[in-house]
Coordinates of C-alpha atoms in Angstrom, one line a residue:
X183 CA 185.9 169.4 -33.8
X184 CA 183.2 168.2 -31.1
X185 CA 180.3 168.8 -33.6
X186 CA 182.2 166.9 -36.4
X187 CA 182.7 163.9 -34.2
X188 CA 179.1 163.9 -33.2
X189 CA 178.0 164.0 -36.9
X190 CA 180.1 161.0 -37.6
X191 CA 178.8 159.3 -34.5
X192 CA 175.3 159.9 -35.5
X193 CA 176.2 158.7 -39.3
X194 CA 177.3 155.5 -38.1
X195 CA 174.4 154.8 -35.8
X196 CA 176.1 155.5 -32.6
X197 CA 178.8 153.2 -33.0
X198 CA 181.8 155.5 -33.0
X199 CA 183.4 157.3 -35.8
X200 CA 182.5 156.4 -39.3
X201 CA 185.3 154.3 -41.4
X202 CA 186.4 155.3 -44.7
X203 CA 184.0 152.8 -46.3
X204 CA 181.0 154.5 -44.7
X205 CA 182.1 157.8 -45.7
X206 CA 182.4 157.0 -49.2
X207 CA 178.9 155.4 -49.0
X208 CA 177.6 158.7 -47.6
X209 CA 179.2 160.8 -49.9
X210 CA 177.8 158.7 -52.9
X211 CA 174.4 158.3 -51.5
X212 CA 174.2 162.2 -50.6
X213 CA 174.8 162.7 -54.5
X214 CA 173.3 159.7 -56.1
X215 CA 170.6 158.5 -53.6
X216 CA 171.6 155.0 -53.8
X217 CA 170.7 154.2 -50.4
X218 CA 167.0 154.6 -50.7
X219 CA 167.1 153.0 -54.1
X220 CA 168.7 150.0 -53.0
X221 CA 166.5 149.8 -49.6
X222 CA 163.6 150.0 -52.0
X223 CA 164.5 147.1 -54.7
X224 CA 167.3 145.0 -53.2
X225 CA 164.8 143.3 -51.1
X226 CA 162.4 142.6 -54.0
X227 CA 160.8 139.1 -54.0
X228 CA 161.0 136.8 -57.1
X229 CA 159.1 133.8 -57.5
X230 CA 161.2 130.4 -58.1
X231 CA 160.6 128.0 -61.1
X232 CA 162.9 126.1 -63.1
X233 CA 161.3 127.8 -66.3
X234 CA 162.3 131.2 -65.3
X235 CA 166.1 129.9 -65.6
X236 CA 165.7 130.1 -69.5
X237 CA 165.8 133.7 -69.6
X238 CA 168.9 133.8 -67.3
X239 CA 170.7 131.4 -69.7
X240 CA 170.1 133.6 -72.5
X241 CA 171.5 136.6 -70.4
X242 CA 174.7 134.6 -69.5
X243 CA 175.3 133.3 -73.0
X244 CA 175.1 136.8 -74.3
X245 CA 177.5 138.1 -71.5
X246 CA 179.9 135.3 -72.8
X247 CA 179.6 136.2 -76.3
X248 CA 180.7 139.6 -75.3
X249 CA 183.5 138.3 -73.6
X250 CA 184.7 136.0 -75.8
X251 CA 184.0 138.3 -78.9
X252 CA 186.4 141.0 -77.4
X253 CA 189.2 138.4 -77.1
X254 CA 188.5 137.1 -80.9
X255 CA 188.4 140.9 -82.0
X256 CA 191.9 141.2 -80.9
X257 CA 193.3 138.8 -83.4
X258 CA 190.8 139.0 -86.4
X259 CA 191.4 141.0 -89.4
X260 CA 188.4 141.8 -91.4
X261 CA 190.3 142.3 -94.8
X262 CA 189.5 141.0 -98.0
X263 CA 193.0 141.6 -99.3
X264 CA 194.4 138.5 -100.9
X265 CA 197.5 136.6 -99.4
X266 CA 199.3 133.3 -99.7
X267 CA 198.9 131.3 -96.5
X268 CA 202.1 129.9 -94.8
X269 CA 201.1 128.8 -91.6
X270 CA 200.7 126.1 -89.0
X271 CA 198.1 124.4 -90.9
X272 CA 200.0 122.5 -93.5
X273 CA 197.6 121.3 -95.8
X274 CA 196.3 124.8 -96.9
X275 CA 200.1 126.2 -97.2
X276 CA 200.7 127.9 -100.5
X277 CA 196.8 128.4 -100.9
X278 CA 195.6 131.7 -102.0
X279 CA 193.1 133.4 -99.7
X280 CA 191.5 136.8 -97.8
X281 CA 193.4 137.9 -94.9
X282 CA 190.1 137.5 -92.9
X283 CA 190.3 133.5 -93.5
X284 CA 194.2 133.6 -92.8
X285 CA 193.5 135.4 -89.5
X286 CA 190.9 132.8 -88.8
X287 CA 193.5 130.1 -89.0
X288 CA 195.9 132.0 -87.0
X289 CA 193.4 132.1 -84.4
X290 CA 192.6 128.7 -84.3
X291 CA 196.1 127.2 -84.6
X292 CA 198.5 130.0 -83.1
X293 CA 196.9 132.2 -80.8
X294 CA 197.0 130.5 -77.2
X295 CA 193.4 129.3 -76.5
X296 CA 192.3 130.8 -79.8
X297 CA 190.4 127.6 -80.7
X298 CA 188.7 127.1 -77.5
X299 CA 187.6 130.7 -77.4
X300 CA 186.2 130.6 -81.0
X301 CA 184.2 127.3 -80.3
X302 CA 182.9 128.9 -77.0
X303 CA 181.7 131.8 -79.0
X304 CA 180.1 129.8 -81.6
X305 CA 178.4 127.5 -78.7
X306 CA 177.1 130.6 -76.8
X307 CA 175.7 132.0 -80.0
X308 CA 173.8 128.9 -80.7
X309 CA 172.6 128.7 -77.0
X310 CA 171.8 132.2 -77.0
X311 CA 169.4 132.1 -79.9
X312 CA 167.8 128.8 -78.6
X313 CA 167.5 130.2 -75.1
X314 CA 165.6 133.2 -76.4
X315 CA 163.3 131.1 -78.7
X316 CA 162.3 128.6 -75.8
X317 CA 162.0 131.5 -73.1
X318 CA 159.8 133.2 -75.7
X319 CA 157.6 130.0 -76.1
X320 CA 157.4 129.5 -72.2
X321 CA 156.2 133.2 -72.2
X322 CA 153.8 132.7 -75.1
X323 CA 152.3 129.3 -73.8
X324 CA 151.6 130.8 -70.0
X325 CA 150.3 134.1 -71.1
X326 CA 153.0 136.0 -69.6
X327 CA 153.0 138.6 -72.6
X328 CA 149.7 140.0 -71.3
X329 CA 149.4 143.5 -69.8
X330 CA 151.6 145.1 -68.5
X331 CA 154.4 142.9 -70.5
X332 CA 153.4 143.9 -74.3
X333 CA 156.3 146.2 -74.5
X334 CA 158.9 143.9 -72.8
X335 CA 157.4 141.0 -75.2
X336 CA 158.6 143.2 -78.2
X337 CA 162.1 144.0 -76.7
X338 CA 162.4 140.0 -76.4
X339 CA 161.2 139.8 -80.2
X340 CA 163.5 142.1 -81.3
X341 CA 166.4 140.7 -79.4
X342 CA 165.6 137.3 -81.2
X343 CA 165.8 138.9 -84.6
X344 CA 168.9 140.8 -84.1
X345 CA 170.2 137.5 -82.6
X346 CA 169.6 135.9 -85.9
X347 CA 170.9 138.5 -87.9
X348 CA 173.9 138.7 -85.7
X349 CA 174.7 135.1 -86.0
X350 CA 174.5 135.5 -89.7
X351 CA 176.7 138.1 -89.8
X352 CA 179.4 136.6 -87.2
X353 CA 179.7 133.3 -89.1
X354 CA 180.0 135.2 -92.6
X355 CA 183.1 136.9 -91.2
X356 CA 185.9 134.1 -91.6
X357 CA 185.2 133.8 -95.3
X358 CA 185.4 130.1 -95.6
X359 CA 183.8 128.1 -98.2
X360 CA 180.8 127.3 -95.8
X361 CA 180.2 130.9 -94.8
X362 CA 180.8 132.2 -98.3
X363 CA 178.0 129.7 -99.6
X364 CA 175.6 131.4 -97.0
X365 CA 176.4 134.8 -98.2
X366 CA 175.8 133.7 -102.0
X367 CA 172.3 132.6 -100.6
X368 CA 171.5 136.1 -98.9
X369 CA 172.7 137.8 -102.1
X370 CA 170.4 135.7 -104.1
X371 CA 167.6 136.6 -101.7
X372 CA 168.5 140.4 -102.0
X373 CA 168.7 140.1 -105.8
X374 CA 164.9 138.9 -105.9
X375 CA 163.7 142.2 -104.4
X376 CA 161.9 143.8 -107.5
X377 CA 163.3 147.1 -108.7
X378 CA 166.1 148.0 -105.9
X379 CA 167.6 144.2 -105.3
X380 CA 170.4 145.0 -107.7
X381 CA 171.2 148.1 -105.9
X382 CA 171.0 146.8 -102.5
X383 CA 173.3 144.0 -103.7
X384 CA 175.7 146.5 -105.3
X385 CA 176.0 148.7 -102.1
X386 CA 176.2 145.8 -99.7
X387 CA 179.0 144.1 -101.6
X388 CA 180.8 147.2 -103.0
X389 CA 180.2 145.8 -106.8
X390 CA 179.4 142.7 -108.1
X391 CA 179.0 139.5 -105.9
X392 CA 181.4 138.8 -104.2
X393 CA 183.0 142.3 -104.2
X394 CA 186.0 143.1 -102.3
X395 CA 183.9 145.2 -99.3
X396 CA 181.7 142.6 -97.7
X397 CA 183.7 141.6 -94.9
X398 CA 185.1 145.0 -93.7
X399 CA 181.3 146.3 -93.6
X400 CA 179.9 143.1 -91.9
X401 CA 182.8 143.4 -89.3
X402 CA 181.5 146.6 -87.7
X403 CA 177.9 145.7 -87.9
X404 CA 178.7 142.5 -86.1
X405 CA 180.9 143.6 -83.2
X406 CA 179.6 147.3 -82.6
X407 CA 176.1 148.0 -84.2
X408 CA 174.1 144.8 -83.6
X409 CA 175.8 144.2 -80.0
X410 CA 175.2 147.6 -79.1
X411 CA 171.4 147.6 -79.9
X412 CA 171.1 144.2 -78.2
X413 CA 173.0 145.3 -75.2
X414 CA 170.5 148.4 -74.7
X415 CA 167.4 146.1 -75.2
X416 CA 168.7 143.6 -72.9
X417 CA 169.3 146.5 -70.1
X418 CA 165.6 147.9 -71.2
X419 CA 164.4 144.2 -70.7
X420 CA 165.9 143.7 -67.5
X421 CA 164.6 147.2 -66.0
X422 CA 161.1 146.2 -67.3
X423 CA 161.3 142.8 -65.5
X424 CA 162.6 144.6 -62.1
X425 CA 160.1 147.2 -62.4
X426 CA 157.1 144.9 -62.9
X427 CA 156.1 142.3 -60.5
X428 CA 157.3 139.1 -61.7
X429 CA 154.9 136.6 -63.2
X430 CA 154.3 133.3 -61.1
X431 CA 152.5 130.1 -61.7
X432 CA 149.3 129.8 -60.0
X433 CA 149.1 128.4 -56.2
X434 CA 148.2 129.0 -52.7
X435 CA 148.9 132.5 -51.6
X436 CA 149.5 133.7 -55.2
X437 CA 147.2 136.6 -56.7
X438 CA 147.6 139.7 -58.7
X439 CA 148.6 141.7 -55.9
X440 CA 151.4 139.5 -54.3
X441 CA 154.4 137.3 -55.1
X442 CA 155.6 134.6 -53.2
X443 CA 159.3 133.8 -53.4
X444 CA 162.9 134.7 -52.3
X445 CA 164.4 138.3 -51.9
X446 CA 166.8 139.8 -54.7
X447 CA 169.4 140.2 -52.3
X448 CA 171.0 137.7 -51.0
X449 CA 169.3 134.4 -52.2
X450 CA 168.3 135.3 -55.8
X451 CA 171.8 136.9 -56.5
X452 CA 173.5 134.1 -55.1
X453 CA 171.7 131.7 -56.9
X454 CA 171.9 133.9 -60.1
X455 CA 175.8 134.0 -59.6
X456 CA 176.2 130.2 -59.3
X457 CA 174.0 129.4 -62.4
X458 CA 176.0 131.9 -64.5
X459 CA 179.4 129.7 -63.8
X460 CA 177.4 127.0 -64.3
X461 CA 176.6 128.1 -67.8
X462 CA 179.9 129.2 -68.5
X463 CA 181.2 126.0 -67.4
X464 CA 179.2 123.9 -69.6
X465 CA 179.7 126.3 -72.8
X466 CA 183.5 125.8 -72.1
X467 CA 183.0 122.1 -71.8
X468 CA 181.4 122.1 -75.2
X469 CA 183.8 124.4 -76.6
X470 CA 186.6 122.1 -75.6
X471 CA 185.3 118.8 -76.5
X472 CA 182.8 119.4 -79.3
X473 CA 184.4 120.7 -82.5
X474 CA 182.1 123.2 -84.2
X475 CA 182.7 125.4 -87.6
X476 CA 186.1 123.8 -88.5
X477 CA 186.9 126.3 -91.2
X478 CA 190.2 124.6 -92.2
X479 CA 188.1 121.9 -93.4
X480 CA 186.2 123.8 -95.9
X481 CA 188.9 125.8 -97.1
X482 CA 188.9 129.5 -98.3
X483 CA 185.8 130.7 -100.3
X484 CA 185.7 130.7 -104.0
X485 CA 182.8 132.2 -105.9
X486 CA 183.1 129.0 -108.4
X487 CA 182.8 126.5 -105.5
X488 CA 180.0 125.3 -103.2
X489 CA 180.4 123.2 -100.4
X490 CA 178.8 120.0 -100.3
X491 CA 176.0 119.6 -97.8
X492 CA 176.3 123.4 -96.9
X493 CA 174.0 123.9 -93.7
X494 CA 173.4 127.2 -92.0
X495 CA 172.8 127.2 -88.3
X496 CA 169.8 125.8 -87.0
X497 CA 168.0 129.3 -86.4
X498 CA 168.3 130.1 -90.1
X499 CA 167.5 126.6 -91.4
X500 CA 163.6 127.1 -91.7
X501 CA 164.6 130.1 -93.9
X502 CA 166.5 128.2 -96.4
X503 CA 164.1 125.4 -96.2
X504 CA 161.4 127.8 -97.4
X505 CA 163.8 128.6 -100.5
X506 CA 164.6 124.9 -101.2
X507 CA 161.0 123.6 -101.3
X508 CA 159.6 126.5 -103.2
X509 CA 158.9 125.6 -106.7
X510 CA 161.1 127.7 -109.2
X511 CA 158.5 130.1 -110.6
X512 CA 159.4 133.0 -112.6
X513 CA 157.4 135.9 -114.2
X514 CA 159.0 137.7 -117.4
X515 CA 157.5 141.1 -117.9
X516 CA 158.6 144.0 -119.8
X517 CA 162.1 142.8 -120.1
X518 CA 162.1 142.1 -116.2
X519 CA 162.2 138.8 -114.5
X520 CA 160.5 138.6 -111.2
X521 CA 161.5 135.4 -109.3
X522 CA 158.8 134.3 -107.0
X523 CA 160.7 131.2 -106.1
X524 CA 162.8 133.2 -104.1
X525 CA 160.6 136.5 -103.5
X526 CA 157.9 134.6 -101.8
X527 CA 160.0 132.7 -99.3
X528 CA 162.3 135.6 -98.5
X529 CA 158.9 137.5 -98.0
X530 CA 157.5 134.7 -95.8
X531 CA 160.6 134.5 -93.5
X532 CA 160.0 137.7 -91.5
X533 CA 156.4 137.4 -91.7
X534 CA 156.3 134.0 -89.8
X535 CA 158.4 135.7 -87.2
X536 CA 156.0 138.8 -87.4
X537 CA 153.1 137.0 -86.5
X538 CA 154.6 135.7 -83.4
X539 CA 155.6 139.2 -82.4
X540 CA 152.1 140.7 -82.9
X541 CA 150.2 137.9 -81.1
X542 CA 150.0 139.8 -77.8
X543 CA 148.4 142.7 -79.2
X544 CA 146.0 140.5 -81.3
X545 CA 144.9 138.4 -78.4
X546 CA 144.3 141.6 -76.4
X547 CA 142.2 143.1 -79.1
X548 CA 139.9 139.7 -79.3
X549 CA 139.6 139.5 -75.5
X550 CA 139.3 143.1 -74.9
X551 CA 140.9 142.6 -71.4
X552 CA 142.5 145.8 -70.2
X553 CA 143.6 144.4 -66.8
X554 CA 147.1 143.4 -65.5
X555 CA 147.9 140.1 -65.3
X556 CA 150.9 138.5 -62.7
X557 CA 149.3 135.1 -62.5
X558 CA 150.4 132.9 -65.7
X559 CA 147.9 130.4 -67.2
X560 CA 148.6 126.7 -67.6
X561 CA 148.8 125.9 -71.0
X562 CA 145.8 123.7 -70.9
X563 CA 143.6 126.0 -69.8
X564 CA 144.4 128.1 -73.1
X565 CA 144.1 125.2 -75.5
X566 CA 143.6 127.6 -78.7
X567 CA 146.6 129.3 -77.8
X568 CA 148.6 126.6 -77.0
X569 CA 147.7 125.1 -80.3
X570 CA 148.7 128.0 -82.2
X571 CA 152.1 127.9 -80.6
X572 CA 152.4 124.4 -81.1
X573 CA 151.4 124.6 -84.9
X574 CA 154.0 127.6 -85.5
X575 CA 156.7 125.4 -84.0
X576 CA 155.5 122.4 -86.2
X577 CA 156.0 124.8 -89.1
X578 CA 159.4 125.9 -87.9
X579 CA 160.5 122.1 -87.8
X580 CA 159.1 121.3 -91.1
X581 CA 161.0 123.9 -92.8
X582 CA 164.1 123.0 -90.9
X583 CA 163.7 119.5 -92.6
X584 CA 163.4 121.4 -95.7
X585 CA 166.8 123.3 -95.3
X586 CA 168.4 120.2 -94.5
X587 CA 166.6 118.0 -97.6
X588 CA 170.1 116.9 -99.0
X589 CA 171.4 116.1 -95.3
X590 CA 168.4 114.0 -94.5
X591 CA 168.4 112.3 -97.8
X592 CA 171.9 111.1 -97.8
X593 CA 171.7 110.1 -93.8
X594 CA 168.2 108.3 -94.4
X595 CA 168.8 107.0 -97.8
X596 CA 165.9 108.7 -99.0
X597 CA 164.9 110.6 -102.3
X598 CA 165.9 114.3 -102.0
X599 CA 162.5 114.9 -104.2
X600 CA 160.3 112.7 -102.0
X601 CA 161.5 114.9 -99.0
X602 CA 160.9 118.1 -100.9
X603 CA 157.4 117.1 -101.8
X604 CA 156.7 115.9 -98.0
X605 CA 157.9 119.3 -96.9
X606 CA 155.6 121.1 -99.3
X607 CA 152.7 119.0 -98.2
X608 CA 153.5 119.3 -94.4
X609 CA 153.8 123.1 -94.7
X610 CA 150.2 123.2 -95.0
X611 CA 149.2 120.1 -93.1
X612 CA 151.5 120.1 -90.1
X613 CA 150.1 123.2 -88.7
X614 CA 146.6 122.1 -88.9
X615 CA 147.4 118.5 -87.4
X616 CA 149.5 120.0 -84.7
X617 CA 147.0 122.4 -83.7
X618 CA 143.9 119.8 -83.8
X619 CA 146.0 117.4 -81.6
X620 CA 147.2 120.0 -79.1
X621 CA 143.8 121.2 -78.6
X622 CA 142.4 117.9 -78.0
X623 CA 145.2 116.8 -75.7
X624 CA 144.5 120.3 -73.9
X625 CA 141.1 119.4 -73.4
X626 CA 141.6 115.8 -72.3
X627 CA 143.8 117.4 -69.5
X628 CA 141.2 119.7 -68.4
X629 CA 138.8 117.0 -68.0
X630 CA 141.3 115.1 -65.9
X631 CA 141.6 118.0 -63.8
X632 CA 137.8 118.2 -63.3
X633 CA 137.6 114.6 -62.4
X634 CA 140.4 115.0 -59.8
X635 CA 138.7 118.0 -58.3
X636 CA 135.3 116.2 -58.0
X637 CA 136.6 112.7 -57.2
X638 CA 139.9 113.5 -55.5
X639 CA 143.0 111.2 -55.9
X640 CA 143.1 107.3 -56.2
X641 CA 144.5 105.8 -53.2
X642 CA 144.8 102.4 -54.4
X643 CA 142.9 100.6 -51.7
X644 CA 140.1 98.2 -53.0
X645 CA 136.9 97.9 -50.8
X646 CA 134.0 95.3 -51.5
X647 CA 130.7 96.8 -51.0
X648 CA 127.9 94.9 -49.2
X649 CA 126.4 93.9 -52.6
X650 CA 129.4 92.4 -53.9
X651 CA 130.7 95.5 -56.2
X652 CA 134.6 96.3 -55.6
X653 CA 135.4 100.1 -55.9
X654 CA 138.6 101.9 -55.4
X655 CA 138.9 104.6 -52.7
X656 CA 139.4 108.0 -53.4
X657 CA 140.7 110.7 -51.1
X658 CA 139.9 114.4 -51.3
X659 CA 142.5 116.7 -52.7
X660 CA 144.1 119.1 -50.2
X661 CA 143.1 122.8 -50.6
X662 CA 146.5 124.2 -52.2
X663 CA 145.9 121.5 -54.9
X664 CA 142.1 122.5 -55.6
X665 CA 143.0 126.2 -55.6
X666 CA 145.5 125.4 -58.1
X667 CA 143.3 123.4 -60.6
X668 CA 140.2 125.6 -60.1
X669 CA 141.9 129.3 -59.8
X670 CA 141.7 130.0 -63.8
X671 CA 138.9 132.5 -65.3
X672 CA 136.6 131.2 -67.9
X673 CA 135.2 134.4 -69.1
X674 CA 132.7 134.7 -71.8
X675 CA 134.0 135.4 -75.3
X676 CA 133.2 138.8 -76.7
X677 CA 129.9 139.1 -78.5
X678 CA 128.2 141.8 -80.8
X679 CA 125.0 141.6 -78.6
X680 CA 121.5 142.5 -80.3
X681 CA 121.6 144.2 -83.8
X682 CA 118.3 146.1 -82.9
X683 CA 117.6 148.0 -79.9
X684 CA 114.4 148.3 -77.6
X685 CA 113.1 150.9 -80.1
X686 CA 113.4 149.0 -83.2
X687 CA 116.5 150.7 -84.6
X688 CA 119.2 148.9 -86.3
X689 CA 122.5 149.7 -85.0
X690 CA 125.4 149.7 -87.1
X691 CA 128.3 146.8 -86.6
X692 CA 131.7 147.4 -88.3
X693 CA 133.5 144.5 -90.0
X694 CA 136.2 144.7 -87.3
X695 CA 133.4 143.9 -84.7
X696 CA 132.0 141.0 -86.6
X697 CA 135.7 139.9 -87.2
X698 CA 136.5 140.1 -83.5
X699 CA 133.4 138.3 -82.4
X700 CA 134.3 135.4 -84.7
X701 CA 137.8 135.1 -83.6
X702 CA 136.6 135.7 -80.0
X703 CA 134.1 133.0 -80.3
X704 CA 136.7 130.5 -81.8
X705 CA 139.4 131.1 -79.2
X706 CA 137.3 131.2 -76.3
X707 CA 133.7 129.9 -77.1
X708 CA 132.0 126.7 -76.8
X709 CA 134.3 123.8 -77.6
X710 CA 137.6 125.6 -76.4
X711 CA 137.2 124.9 -72.7
X712 CA 135.6 122.2 -70.1
X713 CA 133.6 124.0 -67.5
X714 CA 135.4 124.1 -64.0
X715 CA 133.3 122.3 -61.2
X716 CA 131.0 124.6 -59.3
X717 CA 130.8 124.7 -55.6
X718 CA 127.4 122.9 -55.6
X719 CA 128.9 120.1 -57.7
X720 CA 131.8 119.5 -55.4
X721 CA 129.6 120.0 -52.2
X722 CA 127.3 117.4 -53.6
X723 CA 129.9 114.6 -54.3
X724 CA 132.0 115.2 -51.0
X725 CA 129.0 115.9 -48.5
X726 CA 128.0 112.0 -48.3
X727 CA 130.1 109.1 -48.7
X728 CA 131.0 109.5 -52.2
X729 CA 135.0 109.3 -52.0
X730 CA 135.0 105.2 -51.7

C-alpha cells in the first residue's frame, strides 16, 4: 500500500495522489508514447504571414465539404429509375424525371435545412478548388516547392486534380439539365479517344449515352473513392508540413536553420480554431444569401435538350474553352474518324496541368541545386519563374473566356465569332505578352530595391545647397530592411565549360547538358536579374555626405 502510494506521489510530481485523468494519461503514455511525442512537437514554431492562411482555407473548406456531404448523403438517392414528380415545387408536378433529380428537389424544398446545406456544400467546393490553386500559386511564386518539399508539391498538385474531378462528379449527380449537358460534354471527349473511346463510354454509362448506370456509378466515386484518396493526401500533406521546418519570408533572424514565429500550442491552435469558424461562417452566409446551382430552374435532364448558356464551374471552364475555340478538324481514314477538334483540346487539358506539376523538378535539374531551402524567394528576385507563372495564369484566363464565349457575347453585345477568334489568337499571344511584361516589372522592382539600398528612403525634406541647387534628403534604411532587400542569392547559371581540356582532348557533351545550359542561361543568366549592391558601393555612397 505504501509503495503504491509513493508511486502515485512520484507520478504526480510530489503533489499527492494522482487523479483519474493523470492515471489515464499515464496509462496511454506507457503504451503509445504520447508524452514524448507531444513534448517534442506541440511547441513547434510556425511563422506568421497572411499568405500562409491560404492553405488553411483549403483545409477548412475540405472539412466543411465532408460534413455537409455526409448530411446530403442521408437524403440523396443515386438512382436513374424514372418517376413522376409530385412534390412541393409545383411547376414540375407531373413531370417525368429520375429518382436522383427528385431526391435533389426533396432536399431543396422538403428537408429541413436541405437547401442551405446544398448551397454551403457547393460554395465550399468552389472555395476549396480556388484556395488550392491560389495556395499553389503562392508556393510557386515564392519557390516554396524546392527541396525538401517536392513530394509535398506533388501531393498538393494531385489534390488539385482530384478536386477538379470530384467537382465534376459532384455536380453531375442531381441529373438536372445543366449537369446532364456537362456529362454529354464529357462523353464527347471520351468518344474522341482513338480505338478505345467507344468502349470506355459504354463501360462508364452502361450502354449508349445517357445509359442507366452513370449516376449510380458516379455516386460511390464522389462520396467514397475520391474523398478517401483526398483525405489520405491531406493527412500526408500536413504530416510533411509539420515534419519539415515551415518556410518563411526573408527577414532579420531568419535563415535556413531557424524559424521565427509562434508555437503550435497554444497560439497557433487558437488562431487556427478561430479561423476555421470564420471560414465556416462566411460559407454559411454565402450559402444562405447567394443562390447557386438552382436545379429546379433547369428541369430534369433530357438527351434531346441542351441548357441555354450552360457553363461548368470555373475550374473546368478552361477545358471547355479549349474545345469551343478549337477548329473542327477531322481525319477520315480506313473507315474511322479521328476528331482532332476534340481530341487535341482533350489532350491539352491534362498537359497544361502536368506542366505545373513537374516544374519543381525541371527547375531543380536546371539549377543543379541540391540544398534545402526554407527561406522563400521574393517573386521579383526570380523574374523568369514569376513570368512563367503569370503566363500560365494568363492562358488559364483566356481559355476561361473561351469556355464562356456565349455568355460574354450576350452580356457585352459582341460577336461570338469575334470572341472565338480573339481566344484563338490570345491562346498563343497572351502568355508571351504576360511573360514579357511580368519580367520587366520584376526587373524594375529589383532596380527600385537597389536604389533604395544605396540611396536610402526619401525624407520629403528639401535642402538648398550653397550653389543654389535644391536636393531632397535621404535617410539610410534600417539594418533589418537592408538585410531583407539584399539577402537573396544570385548564383551564376550552369555552364558546360571548356569543350577541350588542357591536353587538347575534346570532351563529349550530351544533348541534355546543352539543353540544360541554354535553359539555365535563359532563366538565371544576364538580363534576368539586377546585380545586388556590393559592400564597397554601399560604403562609398554612405561614408560621406551622400544622403542629402
